[in-house]
Coordinates of C-alpha atoms and ligand atoms in Angstrom, one line a residue:
M702 CA 92.5 53.2 131.1
R703 CA 92.7 57.2 130.6
V704 CA 91.2 59.1 133.5
P705 CA 88.2 61.1 131.7
L706 CA 88.6 65.1 132.0
M707 CA 86.1 67.6 132.0
A708 CA 87.2 71.4 131.7
G709 CA 85.0 74.5 131.4
N710 CA 86.8 77.2 129.4
W711 CA 85.0 80.9 130.5
K712 CA 86.9 82.2 127.5
M713 CA 86.1 86.6 128.5
H714 CA 83.1 85.7 130.8
K715 CA 82.7 86.8 134.6
G716 CA 84.2 89.3 136.8
V717 CA 85.7 88.4 140.9
G718 CA 82.5 88.4 142.9
Q719 CA 80.8 85.8 140.2
A720 CA 83.8 83.6 139.4
V721 CA 84.0 82.7 143.6
A722 CA 80.5 82.1 143.7
L723 CA 80.7 79.7 140.9
V724 CA 83.5 77.8 141.9
Q725 CA 82.0 78.2 144.9
A726 CA 78.9 75.4 143.9
L727 CA 80.9 73.8 142.0
K728 CA 82.9 72.6 144.7
E729 CA 80.1 71.9 147.1
S730 CA 78.5 70.6 144.3
L731 CA 81.1 68.0 142.7
A732 CA 83.0 66.8 146.3
D733 CA 82.4 63.5 145.9
V734 CA 84.0 63.0 142.7
T735 CA 86.8 60.7 142.4
D736 CA 87.0 58.9 138.8
R737 CA 87.1 61.6 136.6
E738 CA 89.2 64.9 136.3
I739 CA 87.3 68.7 136.7
L740 CA 88.9 71.5 135.3
V741 CA 88.6 74.6 135.3
C742 CA 90.5 77.8 133.4
P743 CA 88.9 81.2 133.7
P744 CA 90.1 85.0 132.8
F745 CA 92.9 86.4 134.5
T746 CA 91.5 88.8 136.3
T747 CA 89.9 85.9 138.0
L748 CA 92.3 83.5 138.4
Y749 CA 94.6 84.4 142.2
P750 CA 90.5 84.3 143.9
V751 CA 89.2 81.2 142.2
A752 CA 92.1 79.6 143.3
E753 CA 91.8 80.5 146.9
T754 CA 88.6 79.6 147.4
L755 CA 88.9 75.2 145.2
R756 CA 92.3 75.1 147.6
G757 CA 92.3 71.7 149.0
S758 CA 88.9 70.8 146.5
N759 CA 89.0 68.3 143.9
I760 CA 88.8 70.9 141.3
E761 CA 91.9 71.7 139.4
L762 CA 93.0 75.9 138.2
G763 CA 94.2 76.5 134.5
G764 CA 95.0 79.2 132.0
Q765 CA 93.2 79.9 128.1
N766 CA 96.6 81.2 127.3
I767 CA 100.3 82.6 128.1
Y768 CA 102.8 83.9 125.9
P769 CA 105.6 82.0 125.2
K770 CA 108.4 83.8 127.4
E771 CA 109.8 83.4 130.8
E772 CA 109.1 87.0 131.1
G773 CA 110.6 90.4 130.1
A774 CA 109.0 93.6 128.4
Y775 CA 106.0 92.3 126.9
T776 CA 103.0 94.4 127.6
G777 CA 99.8 93.3 128.2
E778 CA 101.2 89.5 128.0
V779 CA 100.9 86.0 131.1
S780 CA 104.4 83.9 131.4
P781 CA 103.9 79.9 131.9
T782 CA 105.5 81.0 135.3
M783 CA 103.0 83.5 136.6
L784 CA 99.9 81.0 135.6
L785 CA 102.0 77.9 137.6
D786 CA 102.4 80.4 141.0
V787 CA 98.9 81.4 140.8
G788 CA 98.3 77.5 140.9
C789 CA 97.5 76.5 137.5
R790 CA 97.8 73.1 136.3
Y791 CA 96.5 73.5 132.7
V792 CA 96.7 75.8 129.9
I793 CA 94.7 75.8 127.0
L794 CA 96.7 76.6 124.3
G795 CA 95.6 77.1 120.1
H796 CA 92.4 78.1 120.8
S797 CA 90.4 78.5 117.7
E798 CA 89.2 81.5 118.7
R799 CA 93.2 83.1 119.1
R800 CA 94.0 81.1 116.3
R801 CA 91.3 83.5 114.1
Y802 CA 91.5 86.5 115.9
F803 CA 95.0 86.6 117.3
K804 CA 96.3 84.8 114.0
E805 CA 98.1 83.0 115.8
A806 CA 99.5 80.2 113.8
D807 CA 101.1 76.3 114.6
E808 CA 104.5 77.0 114.3
F809 CA 103.9 80.1 117.7
I810 CA 101.6 77.6 119.5
N811 CA 104.7 75.2 119.0
R812 CA 106.4 77.9 121.0
K813 CA 103.5 77.4 123.9
V814 CA 103.1 73.9 124.0
D815 CA 107.5 73.5 124.1
L816 CA 108.1 76.6 126.8
V817 CA 104.7 74.8 129.1
L818 CA 105.9 71.6 129.1
E819 CA 109.5 73.0 131.2
H820 CA 106.9 74.4 133.0
S821 CA 105.9 71.0 134.0
L822 CA 102.3 73.0 133.4
R823 CA 99.9 70.3 131.2
P824 CA 98.8 71.5 127.6
I825 CA 96.0 71.9 126.0
L826 CA 95.9 71.2 122.7
C827 CA 92.9 72.7 120.6
V828 CA 93.1 71.4 116.9
G829 CA 90.1 71.6 114.7
E830 CA 88.9 72.8 111.4
T831 CA 86.2 75.1 110.0
L832 CA 82.8 74.5 108.0
E833 CA 84.8 75.2 104.8
Q834 CA 87.3 73.3 104.9
R835 CA 84.8 70.5 106.2
E836 CA 82.6 70.9 103.1
A837 CA 85.4 70.3 101.4
G838 CA 86.9 67.1 102.5
Q839 CA 89.8 69.0 104.2
E840 CA 88.9 67.8 107.3
V841 CA 90.8 65.0 108.1
A842 CA 93.8 66.9 106.3
V843 CA 94.1 70.3 108.7
V844 CA 94.1 68.2 111.7
A845 CA 96.8 66.6 111.3
K846 CA 98.8 69.8 109.9
Q847 CA 97.9 71.5 113.0
V848 CA 98.8 68.1 115.3
R849 CA 102.2 67.2 114.1
E850 CA 103.4 70.9 113.8
C851 CA 102.1 72.3 117.1
L852 CA 103.5 68.8 118.3
A853 CA 107.3 69.5 116.7
G854 CA 110.2 68.7 119.1
V855 CA 108.2 67.4 121.7
T856 CA 109.3 64.2 123.3
G857 CA 107.8 61.2 124.4
E858 CA 108.2 62.1 127.3
G859 CA 106.3 65.5 127.2
M860 CA 103.2 63.7 125.1
K861 CA 102.1 62.7 128.5
E862 CA 102.0 66.1 130.0
V863 CA 99.7 66.8 127.0
V864 CA 95.7 66.7 126.1
I865 CA 94.5 67.3 122.9
A866 CA 90.8 69.1 122.4
Y867 CA 89.2 68.8 119.0
E868 CA 86.9 71.7 118.7
P869 CA 85.5 71.7 115.3
L870 CA 84.6 75.2 114.4
W871 CA 81.7 74.7 113.0
A872 CA 81.2 73.7 116.5
I873 CA 81.9 76.2 118.8
G874 CA 79.1 78.8 120.3
T875 CA 76.5 77.3 117.9
G876 CA 74.6 74.6 119.2
R877 CA 75.6 73.2 116.7
T878 CA 77.8 70.2 118.3
A879 CA 79.0 67.0 116.0
T880 CA 77.3 64.0 116.1
P881 CA 79.5 61.5 118.7
E882 CA 79.7 59.4 115.3
Q883 CA 81.5 62.4 113.9
A884 CA 83.6 63.7 116.7
Q885 CA 84.9 59.4 117.2
T886 CA 86.5 59.3 113.6
M887 CA 88.2 62.3 114.4
H888 CA 89.2 61.3 117.6
Q889 CA 90.2 58.4 116.5
T890 CA 92.0 59.7 113.4
I891 CA 94.3 61.5 115.7
R892 CA 94.8 59.4 118.0
D893 CA 96.6 57.0 115.0
I894 CA 98.4 59.7 114.0
L895 CA 100.0 59.8 117.5
K896 CA 100.4 56.6 116.8
G897 CA 103.0 57.0 113.8
L898 CA 105.1 59.8 115.7
Y899 CA 104.7 58.5 119.6
G900 CA 104.2 54.5 119.3
P901 CA 101.2 52.6 120.3
E902 CA 101.1 52.5 124.2
T903 CA 101.8 56.4 123.6
A904 CA 98.7 57.0 122.0
Q905 CA 96.9 55.4 123.7
A906 CA 97.3 56.9 127.1
T907 CA 96.9 60.4 125.7
R908 CA 93.3 61.5 126.2
I909 CA 91.6 63.5 123.4
I910 CA 88.9 66.0 124.6
Y911 CA 86.0 67.4 122.5
G912 CA 84.3 71.3 122.4
G913 CA 82.3 72.9 120.9
S914 CA 78.3 73.2 122.5
V915 CA 78.5 69.9 125.1
K916 CA 75.8 70.1 127.0
P917 CA 73.8 68.5 129.3
G918 CA 71.4 66.4 127.2
N919 CA 73.9 65.3 124.6
V920 CA 77.3 64.3 126.8
D921 CA 76.8 61.5 127.7
D922 CA 76.3 60.2 124.1
L923 CA 79.4 61.6 123.3
M924 CA 81.5 60.6 126.7
R925 CA 80.1 57.2 125.1
E926 CA 82.4 57.0 122.4
P927 CA 85.2 54.7 123.4
D928 CA 88.1 57.8 121.9
I929 CA 86.4 60.7 123.0
D930 CA 88.3 61.0 126.8
G931 CA 86.5 64.2 128.4
A932 CA 85.1 67.5 126.8
L933 CA 86.2 71.3 127.0
V934 CA 83.0 73.3 127.7
G935 CA 82.5 76.9 127.1
G936 CA 79.3 78.2 127.3
A937 CA 77.8 75.9 129.5
S938 CA 80.3 75.7 131.7
L939 CA 79.5 78.5 132.9
K940 CA 76.5 78.0 135.2
A941 CA 77.1 75.5 138.0
E942 CA 74.2 73.3 137.4
S943 CA 75.4 73.1 133.8
F944 CA 78.6 72.2 134.6
V945 CA 77.9 70.0 137.1
R946 CA 75.3 67.9 135.2
I947 CA 78.2 67.5 131.8
V948 CA 81.0 66.6 135.1
R949 CA 78.8 64.2 135.8
F950 CA 78.1 62.4 132.6
E951 CA 76.7 58.5 132.4
E952 CA 77.9 55.9 130.2
Ligands
13P826 P1 81.3 76.6 123.4 O1 80.5 75.2 124.8 O2 80.6 77.7 123.9 O3 80.5 75.3 122.4 O4 82.3 76.9 123.2 C1 83.9 75.2 122.7 C2 84.9 75.7 123.1 O5 85.4 76.6 122.2 C3 84.9 75.1 124.2 O6 86.8 75.7 124.2

């Protein structure tokens, strides 16, 4: 059984006061939830106060990125050990906004996945195609290449810690969600790729979550699909009311 992972990616939003107020509200409203994992990924500057606020709660903490080195002269960057130190359990890697604005390529993301696994942090590896690629019928080839290259060298044992997030770029921040059928088809394809790489057991155990305009109004239908194991939520994770409803999806 795959435990659903309901994750909020706050991106570049919220200062300390707003971040603490949001997680305080989430903590109170979600205290009874035990059958799904809840995760928030705030910006680096608010990780520490958010971790303090979440102490003893059922909500976990994640970062939005790392640089693939332990420490050193890398101005402006943050290492996996720093995320662990502040209480993170997860880290988002290879988000399409990083691929697009910071030119992150699969080989570089692969180095991050490797180092994160060495440090017992759990990577949430993001993959997804552009609208252009989908319209050209290339979505499976694009996503398959991202999965294979970003996971190069990762062992079956390492895969136990990996979550894959399918985030079609045309659905991010656009209000245009993939239909449950479109998402399910790609999730199943990703699971088939994992089966080829790691065998059926690992493929069945790996969580594949969906991201791209997930909202209270569409989460139930998405979560009903057999290969959708959770959500990576951007905009709708910034307000307690909508994120709480998303976490409390009904199948
Ligand atoms: P939105 O939910 O705002 O579309 O963002 C999705 C996303 O990029 C999550 O990582």
